[in-house]
PDB file of C-alpha atoms in Angstrom:
ATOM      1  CA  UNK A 573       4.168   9.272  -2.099  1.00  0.00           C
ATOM      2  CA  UNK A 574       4.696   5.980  -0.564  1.00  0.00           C
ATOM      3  CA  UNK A 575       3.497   4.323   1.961  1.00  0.00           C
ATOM      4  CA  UNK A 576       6.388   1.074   2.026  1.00  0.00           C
ATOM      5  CA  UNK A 577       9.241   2.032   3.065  1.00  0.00           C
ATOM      6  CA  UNK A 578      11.819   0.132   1.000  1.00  0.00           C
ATOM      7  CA  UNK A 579      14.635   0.448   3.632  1.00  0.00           C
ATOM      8  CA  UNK A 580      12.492  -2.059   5.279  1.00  0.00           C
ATOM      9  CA  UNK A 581      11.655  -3.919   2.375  1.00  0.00           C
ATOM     10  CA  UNK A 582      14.397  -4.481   0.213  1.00  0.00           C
ATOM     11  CA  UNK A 583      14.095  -5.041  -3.334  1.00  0.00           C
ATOM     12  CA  UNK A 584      17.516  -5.901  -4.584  1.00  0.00           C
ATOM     13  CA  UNK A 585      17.777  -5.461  -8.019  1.00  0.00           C
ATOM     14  CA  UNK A 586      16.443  -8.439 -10.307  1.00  0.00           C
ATOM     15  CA  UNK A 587      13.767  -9.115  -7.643  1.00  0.00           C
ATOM     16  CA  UNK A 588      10.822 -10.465  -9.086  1.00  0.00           C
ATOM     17  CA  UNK A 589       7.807  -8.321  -8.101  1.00  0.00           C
ATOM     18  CA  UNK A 590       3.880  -7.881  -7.737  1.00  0.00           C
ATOM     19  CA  UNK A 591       2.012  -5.103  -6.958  1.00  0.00           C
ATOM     20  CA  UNK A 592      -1.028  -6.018  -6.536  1.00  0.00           C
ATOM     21  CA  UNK A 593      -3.831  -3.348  -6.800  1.00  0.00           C
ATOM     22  CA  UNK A 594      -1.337  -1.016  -7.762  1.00  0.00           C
ATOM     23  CA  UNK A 595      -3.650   1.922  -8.400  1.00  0.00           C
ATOM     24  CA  UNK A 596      -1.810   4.537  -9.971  1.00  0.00           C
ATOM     25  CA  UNK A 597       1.833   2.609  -9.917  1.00  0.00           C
ATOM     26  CA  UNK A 598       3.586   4.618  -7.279  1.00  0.00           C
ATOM     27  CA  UNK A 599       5.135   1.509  -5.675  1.00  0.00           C
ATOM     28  CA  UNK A 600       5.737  -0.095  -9.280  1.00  0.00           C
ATOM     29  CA  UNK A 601       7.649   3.029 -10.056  1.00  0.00           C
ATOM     30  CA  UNK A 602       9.692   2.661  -7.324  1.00  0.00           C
ATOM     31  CA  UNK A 603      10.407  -0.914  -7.366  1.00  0.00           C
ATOM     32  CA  UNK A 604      11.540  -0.250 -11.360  1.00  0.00           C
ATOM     33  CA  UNK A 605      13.730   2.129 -10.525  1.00  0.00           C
ATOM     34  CA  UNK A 606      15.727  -0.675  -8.307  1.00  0.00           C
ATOM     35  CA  UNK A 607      16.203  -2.786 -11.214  1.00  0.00           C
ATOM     36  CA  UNK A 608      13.016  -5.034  -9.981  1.00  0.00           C
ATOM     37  CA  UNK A 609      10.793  -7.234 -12.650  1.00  0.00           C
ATOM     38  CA  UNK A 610       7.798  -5.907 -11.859  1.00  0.00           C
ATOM     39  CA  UNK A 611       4.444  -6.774 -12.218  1.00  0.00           C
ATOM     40  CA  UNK A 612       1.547  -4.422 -12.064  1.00  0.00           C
ATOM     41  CA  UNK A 613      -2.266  -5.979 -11.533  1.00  0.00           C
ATOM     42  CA  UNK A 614      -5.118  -3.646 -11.180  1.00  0.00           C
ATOM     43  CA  UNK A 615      -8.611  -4.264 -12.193  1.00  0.00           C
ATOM     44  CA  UNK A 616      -9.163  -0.992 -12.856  1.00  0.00           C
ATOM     45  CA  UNK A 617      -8.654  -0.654 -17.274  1.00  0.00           C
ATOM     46  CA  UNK A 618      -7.894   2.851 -16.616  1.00  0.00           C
ATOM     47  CA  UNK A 619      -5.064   2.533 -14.061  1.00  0.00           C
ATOM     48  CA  UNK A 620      -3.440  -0.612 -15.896  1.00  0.00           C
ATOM     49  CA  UNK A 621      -3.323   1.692 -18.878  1.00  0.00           C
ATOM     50  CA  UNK A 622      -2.003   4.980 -17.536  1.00  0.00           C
ATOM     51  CA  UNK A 623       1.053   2.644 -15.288  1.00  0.00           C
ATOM     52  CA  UNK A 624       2.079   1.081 -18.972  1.00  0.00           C
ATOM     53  CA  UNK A 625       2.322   4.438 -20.091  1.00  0.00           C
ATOM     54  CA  UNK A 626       4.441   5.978 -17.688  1.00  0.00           C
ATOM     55  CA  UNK A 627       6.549   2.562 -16.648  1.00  0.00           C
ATOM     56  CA  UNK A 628       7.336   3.033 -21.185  1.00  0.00           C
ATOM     57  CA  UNK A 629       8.093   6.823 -20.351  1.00  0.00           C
ATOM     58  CA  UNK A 630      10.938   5.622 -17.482  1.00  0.00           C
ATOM     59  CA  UNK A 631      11.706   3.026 -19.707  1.00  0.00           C
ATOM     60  CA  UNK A 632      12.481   5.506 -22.373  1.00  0.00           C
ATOM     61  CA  UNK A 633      14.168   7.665 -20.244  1.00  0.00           C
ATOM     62  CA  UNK A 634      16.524   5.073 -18.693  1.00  0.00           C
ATOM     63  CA  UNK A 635      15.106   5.758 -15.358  1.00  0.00           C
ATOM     64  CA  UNK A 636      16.256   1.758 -13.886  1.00  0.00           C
ATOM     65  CA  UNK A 637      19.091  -0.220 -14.139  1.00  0.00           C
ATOM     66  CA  UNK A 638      19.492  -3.127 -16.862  1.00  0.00           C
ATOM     67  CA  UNK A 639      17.855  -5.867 -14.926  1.00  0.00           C
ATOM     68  CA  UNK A 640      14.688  -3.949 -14.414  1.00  0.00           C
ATOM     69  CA  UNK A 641      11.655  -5.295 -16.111  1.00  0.00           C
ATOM     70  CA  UNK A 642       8.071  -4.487 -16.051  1.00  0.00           C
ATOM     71  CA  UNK A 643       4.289  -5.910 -17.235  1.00  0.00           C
ATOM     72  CA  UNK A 644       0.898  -4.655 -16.638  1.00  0.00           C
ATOM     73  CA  UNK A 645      -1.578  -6.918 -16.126  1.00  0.00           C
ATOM     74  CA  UNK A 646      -5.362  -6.826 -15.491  1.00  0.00           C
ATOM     75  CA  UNK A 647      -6.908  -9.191 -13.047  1.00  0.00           C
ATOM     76  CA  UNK A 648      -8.825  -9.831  -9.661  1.00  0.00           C
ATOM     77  CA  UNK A 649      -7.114 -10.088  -6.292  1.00  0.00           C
ATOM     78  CA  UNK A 650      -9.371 -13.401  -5.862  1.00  0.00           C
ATOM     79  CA  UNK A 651      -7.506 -15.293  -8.525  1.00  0.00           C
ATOM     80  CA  UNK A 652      -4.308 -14.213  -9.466  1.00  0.00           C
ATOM     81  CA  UNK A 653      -2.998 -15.510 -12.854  1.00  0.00           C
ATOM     82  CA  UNK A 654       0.153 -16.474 -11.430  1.00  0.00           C
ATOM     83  CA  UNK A 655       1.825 -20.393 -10.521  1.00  0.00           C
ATOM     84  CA  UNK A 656       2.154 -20.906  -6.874  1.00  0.00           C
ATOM     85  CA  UNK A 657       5.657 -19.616  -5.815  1.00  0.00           C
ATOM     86  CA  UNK A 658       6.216 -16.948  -8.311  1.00  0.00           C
ATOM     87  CA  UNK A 659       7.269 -13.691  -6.699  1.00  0.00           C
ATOM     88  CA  UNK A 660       9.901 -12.933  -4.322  1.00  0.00           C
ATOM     89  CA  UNK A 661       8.049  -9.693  -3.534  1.00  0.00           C
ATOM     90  CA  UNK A 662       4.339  -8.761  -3.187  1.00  0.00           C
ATOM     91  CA  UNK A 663       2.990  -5.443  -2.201  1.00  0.00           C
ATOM     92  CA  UNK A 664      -0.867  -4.772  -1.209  1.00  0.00           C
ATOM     93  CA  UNK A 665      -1.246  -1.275  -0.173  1.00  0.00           C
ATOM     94  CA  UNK A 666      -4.356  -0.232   0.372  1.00  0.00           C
ATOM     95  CA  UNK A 667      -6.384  -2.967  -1.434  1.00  0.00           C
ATOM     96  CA  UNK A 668      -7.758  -5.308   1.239  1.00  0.00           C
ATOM     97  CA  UNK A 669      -9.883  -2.588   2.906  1.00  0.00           C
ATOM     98  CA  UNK A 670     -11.923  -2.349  -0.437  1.00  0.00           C
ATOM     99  CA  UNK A 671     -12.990  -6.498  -0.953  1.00  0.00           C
ATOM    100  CA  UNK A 672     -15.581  -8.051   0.704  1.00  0.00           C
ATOM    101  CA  UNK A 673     -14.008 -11.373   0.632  1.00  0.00           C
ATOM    102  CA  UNK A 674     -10.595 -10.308   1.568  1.00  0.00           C
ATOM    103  CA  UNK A 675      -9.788 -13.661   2.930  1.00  0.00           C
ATOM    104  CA  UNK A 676      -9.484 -14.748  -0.316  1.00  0.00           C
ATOM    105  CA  UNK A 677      -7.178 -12.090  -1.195  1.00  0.00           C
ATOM    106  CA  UNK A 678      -4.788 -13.423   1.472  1.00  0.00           C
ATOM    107  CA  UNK A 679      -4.659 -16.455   0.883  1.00  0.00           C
ATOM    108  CA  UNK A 680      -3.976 -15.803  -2.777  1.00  0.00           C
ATOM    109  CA  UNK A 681      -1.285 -13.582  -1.786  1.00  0.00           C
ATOM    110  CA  UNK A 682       0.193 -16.430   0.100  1.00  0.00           C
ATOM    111  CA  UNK A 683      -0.126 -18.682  -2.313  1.00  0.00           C
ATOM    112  CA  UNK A 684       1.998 -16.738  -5.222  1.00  0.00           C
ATOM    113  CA  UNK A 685       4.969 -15.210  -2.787  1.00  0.00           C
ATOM    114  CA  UNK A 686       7.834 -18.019  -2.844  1.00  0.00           C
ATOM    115  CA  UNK A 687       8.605 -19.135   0.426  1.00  0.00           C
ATOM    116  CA  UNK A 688      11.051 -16.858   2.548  1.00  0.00           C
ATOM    117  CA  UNK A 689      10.061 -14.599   0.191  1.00  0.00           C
ATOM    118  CA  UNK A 690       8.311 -10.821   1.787  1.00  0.00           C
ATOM    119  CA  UNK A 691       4.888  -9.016   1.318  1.00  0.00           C
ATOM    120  CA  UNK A 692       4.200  -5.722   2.466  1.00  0.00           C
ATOM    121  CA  UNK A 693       0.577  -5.132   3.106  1.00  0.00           C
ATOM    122  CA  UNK A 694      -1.108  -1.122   4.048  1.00  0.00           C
ATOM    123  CA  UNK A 695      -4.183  -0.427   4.724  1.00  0.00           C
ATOM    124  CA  UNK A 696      -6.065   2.530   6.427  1.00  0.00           C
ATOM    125  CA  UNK A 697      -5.380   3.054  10.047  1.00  0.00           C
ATOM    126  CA  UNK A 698      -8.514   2.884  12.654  1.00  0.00           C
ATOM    127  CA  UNK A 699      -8.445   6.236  14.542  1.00  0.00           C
ATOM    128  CA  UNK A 700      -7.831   8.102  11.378  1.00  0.00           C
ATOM    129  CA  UNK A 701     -10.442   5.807   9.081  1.00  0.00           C
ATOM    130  CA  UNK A 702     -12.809   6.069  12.070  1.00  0.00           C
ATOM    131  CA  UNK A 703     -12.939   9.579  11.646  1.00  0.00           C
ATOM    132  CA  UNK A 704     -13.494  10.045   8.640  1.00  0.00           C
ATOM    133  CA  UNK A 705     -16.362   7.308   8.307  1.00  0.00           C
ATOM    134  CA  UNK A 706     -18.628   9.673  11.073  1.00  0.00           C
ATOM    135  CA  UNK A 707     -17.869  12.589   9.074  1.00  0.00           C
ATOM    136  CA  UNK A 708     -18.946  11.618   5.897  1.00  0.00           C
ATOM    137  CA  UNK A 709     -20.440   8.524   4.875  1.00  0.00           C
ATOM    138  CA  UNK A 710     -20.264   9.056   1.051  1.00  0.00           C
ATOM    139  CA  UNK A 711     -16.232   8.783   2.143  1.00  0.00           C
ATOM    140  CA  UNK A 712     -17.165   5.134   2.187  1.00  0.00           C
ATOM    141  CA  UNK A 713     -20.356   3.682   0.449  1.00  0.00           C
ATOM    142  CA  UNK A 714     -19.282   5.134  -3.259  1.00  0.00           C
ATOM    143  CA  UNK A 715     -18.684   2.340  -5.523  1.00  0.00           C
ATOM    144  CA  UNK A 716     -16.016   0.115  -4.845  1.00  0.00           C
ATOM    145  CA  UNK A 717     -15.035   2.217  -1.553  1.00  0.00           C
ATOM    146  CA  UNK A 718     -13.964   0.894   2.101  1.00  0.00           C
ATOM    147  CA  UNK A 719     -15.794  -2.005   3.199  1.00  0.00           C
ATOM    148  CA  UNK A 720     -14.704  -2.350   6.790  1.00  0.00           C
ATOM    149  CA  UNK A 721     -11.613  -1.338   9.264  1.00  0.00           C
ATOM    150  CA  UNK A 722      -9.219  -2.781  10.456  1.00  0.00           C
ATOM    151  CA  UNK A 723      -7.745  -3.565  13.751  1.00  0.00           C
ATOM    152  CA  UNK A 724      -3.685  -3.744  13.442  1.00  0.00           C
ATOM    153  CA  UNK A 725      -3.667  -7.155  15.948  1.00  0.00           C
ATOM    154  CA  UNK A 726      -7.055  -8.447  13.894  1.00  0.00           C
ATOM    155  CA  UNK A 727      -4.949  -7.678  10.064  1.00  0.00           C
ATOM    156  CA  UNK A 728      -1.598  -9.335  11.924  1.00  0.00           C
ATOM    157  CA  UNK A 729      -3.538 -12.607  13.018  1.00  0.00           C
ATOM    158  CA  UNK A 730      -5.373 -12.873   9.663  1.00  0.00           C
ATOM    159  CA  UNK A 731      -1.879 -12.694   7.199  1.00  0.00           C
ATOM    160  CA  UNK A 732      -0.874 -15.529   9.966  1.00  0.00           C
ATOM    161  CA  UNK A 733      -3.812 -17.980   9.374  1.00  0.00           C
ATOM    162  CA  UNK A 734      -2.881 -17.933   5.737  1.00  0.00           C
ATOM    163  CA  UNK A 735       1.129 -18.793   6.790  1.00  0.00           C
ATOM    164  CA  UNK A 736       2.566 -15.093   6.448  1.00  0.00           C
ATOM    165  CA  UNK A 737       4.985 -14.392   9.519  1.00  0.00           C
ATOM    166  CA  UNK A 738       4.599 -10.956  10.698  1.00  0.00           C
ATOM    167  CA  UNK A 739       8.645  -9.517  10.587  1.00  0.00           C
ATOM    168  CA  UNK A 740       8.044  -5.674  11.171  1.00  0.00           C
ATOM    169  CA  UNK A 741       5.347  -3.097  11.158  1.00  0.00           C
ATOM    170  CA  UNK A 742       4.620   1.019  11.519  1.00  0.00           C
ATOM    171  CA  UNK A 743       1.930   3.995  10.642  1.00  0.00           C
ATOM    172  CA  UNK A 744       2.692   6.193   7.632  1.00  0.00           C
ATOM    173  CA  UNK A 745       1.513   9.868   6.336  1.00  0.00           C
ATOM    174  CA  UNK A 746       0.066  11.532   9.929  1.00  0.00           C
ATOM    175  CA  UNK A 747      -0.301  14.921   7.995  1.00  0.00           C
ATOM    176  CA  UNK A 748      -2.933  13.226   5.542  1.00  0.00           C
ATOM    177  CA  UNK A 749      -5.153  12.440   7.961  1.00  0.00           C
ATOM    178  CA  UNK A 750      -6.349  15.953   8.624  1.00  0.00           C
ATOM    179  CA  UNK A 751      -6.584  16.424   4.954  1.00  0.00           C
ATOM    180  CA  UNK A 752      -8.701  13.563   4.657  1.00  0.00           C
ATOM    181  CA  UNK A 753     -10.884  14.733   8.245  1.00  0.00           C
ATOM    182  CA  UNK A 754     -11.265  18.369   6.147  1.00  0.00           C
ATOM    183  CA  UNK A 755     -12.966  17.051   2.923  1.00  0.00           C
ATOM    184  CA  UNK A 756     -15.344  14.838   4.821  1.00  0.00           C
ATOM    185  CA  UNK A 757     -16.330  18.085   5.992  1.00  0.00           C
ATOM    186  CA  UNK A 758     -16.379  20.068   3.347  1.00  0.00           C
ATOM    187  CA  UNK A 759     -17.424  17.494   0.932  1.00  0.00           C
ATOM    188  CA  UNK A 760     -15.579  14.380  -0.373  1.00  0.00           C
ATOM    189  CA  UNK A 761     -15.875  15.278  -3.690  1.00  0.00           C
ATOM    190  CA  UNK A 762     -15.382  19.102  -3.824  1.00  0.00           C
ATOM    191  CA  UNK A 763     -11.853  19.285  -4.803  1.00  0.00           C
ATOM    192  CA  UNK A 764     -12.254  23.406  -4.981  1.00  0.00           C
ATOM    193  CA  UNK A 765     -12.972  23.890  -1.696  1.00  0.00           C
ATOM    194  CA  UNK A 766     -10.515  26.665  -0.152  1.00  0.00           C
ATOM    195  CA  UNK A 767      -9.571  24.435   2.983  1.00  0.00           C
ATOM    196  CA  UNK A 768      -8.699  21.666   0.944  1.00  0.00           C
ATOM    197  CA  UNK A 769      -6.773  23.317  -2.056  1.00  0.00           C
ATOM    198  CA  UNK A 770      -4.779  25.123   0.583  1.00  0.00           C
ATOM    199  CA  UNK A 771      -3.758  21.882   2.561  1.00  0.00           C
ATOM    200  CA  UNK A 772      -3.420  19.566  -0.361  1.00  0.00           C
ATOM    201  CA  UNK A 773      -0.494  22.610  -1.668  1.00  0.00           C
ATOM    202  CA  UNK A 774       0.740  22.296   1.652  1.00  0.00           C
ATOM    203  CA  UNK A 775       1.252  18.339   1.277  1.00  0.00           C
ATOM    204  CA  UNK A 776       2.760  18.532  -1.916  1.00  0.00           C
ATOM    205  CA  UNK A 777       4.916  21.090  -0.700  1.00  0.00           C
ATOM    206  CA  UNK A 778       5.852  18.465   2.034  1.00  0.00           C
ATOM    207  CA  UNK A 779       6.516  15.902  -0.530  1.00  0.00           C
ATOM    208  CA  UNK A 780       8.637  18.050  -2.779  1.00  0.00           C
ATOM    209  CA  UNK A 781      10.671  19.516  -0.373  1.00  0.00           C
ATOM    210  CA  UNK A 782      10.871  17.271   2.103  1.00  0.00           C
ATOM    211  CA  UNK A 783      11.490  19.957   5.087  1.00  0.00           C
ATOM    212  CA  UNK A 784      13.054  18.927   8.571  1.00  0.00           C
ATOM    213  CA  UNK A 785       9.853  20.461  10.419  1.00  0.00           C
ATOM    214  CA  UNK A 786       7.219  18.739   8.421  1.00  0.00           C
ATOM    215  CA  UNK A 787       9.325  14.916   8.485  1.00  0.00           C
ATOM    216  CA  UNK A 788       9.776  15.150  12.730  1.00  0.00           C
ATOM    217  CA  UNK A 789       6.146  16.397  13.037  1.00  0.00           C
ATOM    218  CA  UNK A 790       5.216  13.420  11.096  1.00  0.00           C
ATOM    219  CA  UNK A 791       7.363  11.036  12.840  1.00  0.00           C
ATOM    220  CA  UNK A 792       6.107  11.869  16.308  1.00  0.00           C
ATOM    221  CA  UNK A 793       2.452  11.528  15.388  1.00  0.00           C
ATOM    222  CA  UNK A 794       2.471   8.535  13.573  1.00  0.00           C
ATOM    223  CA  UNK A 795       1.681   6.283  16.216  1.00  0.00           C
ATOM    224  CA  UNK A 796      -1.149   7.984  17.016  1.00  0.00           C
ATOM    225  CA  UNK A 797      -2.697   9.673  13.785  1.00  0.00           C
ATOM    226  CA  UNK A 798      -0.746   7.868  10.696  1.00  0.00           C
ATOM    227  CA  UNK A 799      -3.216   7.593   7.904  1.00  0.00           C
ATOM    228  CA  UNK A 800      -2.166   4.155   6.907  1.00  0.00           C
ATOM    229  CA  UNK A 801      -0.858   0.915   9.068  1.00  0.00           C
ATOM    230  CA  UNK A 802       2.072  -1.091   6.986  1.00  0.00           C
ATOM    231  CA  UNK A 803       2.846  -4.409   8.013  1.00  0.00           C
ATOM    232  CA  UNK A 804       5.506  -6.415   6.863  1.00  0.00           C
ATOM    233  CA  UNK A 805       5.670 -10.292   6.541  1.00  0.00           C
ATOM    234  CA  UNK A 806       7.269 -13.504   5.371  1.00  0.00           C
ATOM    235  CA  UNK A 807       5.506 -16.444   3.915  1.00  0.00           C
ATOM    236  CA  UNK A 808       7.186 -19.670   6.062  1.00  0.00           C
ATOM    237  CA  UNK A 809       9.330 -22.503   4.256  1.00  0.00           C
ATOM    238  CA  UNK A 810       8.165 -25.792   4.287  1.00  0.00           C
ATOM    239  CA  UNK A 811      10.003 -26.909   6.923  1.00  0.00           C
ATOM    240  CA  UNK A 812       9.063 -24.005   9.480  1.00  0.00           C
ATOM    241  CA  UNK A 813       5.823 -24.331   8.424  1.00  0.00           C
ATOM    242  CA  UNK A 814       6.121 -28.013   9.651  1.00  0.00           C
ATOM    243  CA  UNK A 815       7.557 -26.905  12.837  1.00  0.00           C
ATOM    244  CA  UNK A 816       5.195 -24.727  13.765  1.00  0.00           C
ATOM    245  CA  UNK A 817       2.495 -27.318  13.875  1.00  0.00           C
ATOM    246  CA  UNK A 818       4.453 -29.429  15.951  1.00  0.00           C
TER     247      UNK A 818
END
């Protein structure tokens, strides 16, 4: 499932990538699979290790093109190991909501995206987040769980202060929101629950299938229920950097 949409974000192949808290790699996948040199960074041991595995599996499998390259690496949003300048590409989805000093985080991401070069950045939507943060609060205070929520116009002016030019933005994955409202309910943690199993088959039936009835229903409530906002932005050249002070 993912949340960028890469009609919107093009990754030509060769593209040099990061995705930064990649979790379980579905954006490194896809970014592979377009012939991009990817980098994966995750904190997490566990993730890093389970993305290697499957990005040797496509690998294997000749599941990208020949330029396609990919690294895991483990590190901390707050320092990247990377030079200034090094990716034309970052992606952030659904990382910032988790660090306390997610300033940092932006600024870092500024710092290692080239200039003219695009970052896509997700995190949980308000109304949906909101929701879910009166229904249960062990949805939130677990380890290394939400931290705050976001305001679109409040994430927008942030990526701006750190010289990231908003380009294009939209809400993602409407029908997870219920999902998400119906194990606050039930329990965050109780994966057996009936109402859960029953609407988590009914998701991956979605995503498998893909059916007319389920992708309209999704576009149309979006705007107003879509799990996740995704903004996309450009970090400024030199010279338009420049120009915008003046």
């Amino acid at each position: 499932m993912l949340t960028v949409d890469f009609d919107r974000f093009p990754v030509p192949e060769g593209t040099r990538l990061l995705d930064l808290g990649c979790g379980g790699g579905r954006h490194t996948f896809e970014a592979f699979r377009r012939g991009a040199q990817v980098i994966a960074l995750d904190y997490s041991f566990s993730d890093i290790r389970d993305v290697q595995a499957m990005l040797g599996a496509m690998t294997l499998e000749g599941q990208a093109p020949p330029a396609g390259r990919s690294a895991v690496v483990r590190g901390d949003a707050l320092a990247l190991p990377f030079a200034d300048d090094t990716f034309d590409r970052v992606i952030a989805a659904e990382i910032l909501e988790h660090l306390p000093a997610d300033t940092a985080a932006m600024a870092e991401i500024a710092r290692v995206v080239r200039p003219g070069g695009w970052i896509a950045v997700t995190v949980p939507n308000r109304l949906p987040e909101k929701v879910c943060w009166s229904l249960s609060s062990a949805y939130h205070t677990v380890p290394g769980g939400h931290v705050r929520i976001y305001r679109r116009s409040e994430l927008r002016e942030r990526l701006m202060k750190v010289g990231l030019e908003p380009v294009d933005t939209h809400f993602a994955h409407a029908l997870h929101s219920p999902y998400w409202w119906l194990r606050c309910l039930v329990g965050v943690h109780d994966d057996d629950h009936p109402a859960t199993r029953l609407y988590h088959r009914m998701l991956v039936w979605d995503m498998m299938r893909r059916p007319r009835v389920t992708q309209l229903a999704e576009r149309v409530l979006n705007p107003v229920l879509g799990k996740s906002i995704v903004l996309y932005l450009r970090k400024q050249s030199t010279q338009e950097a420049t120009r915008a002070v003046r």
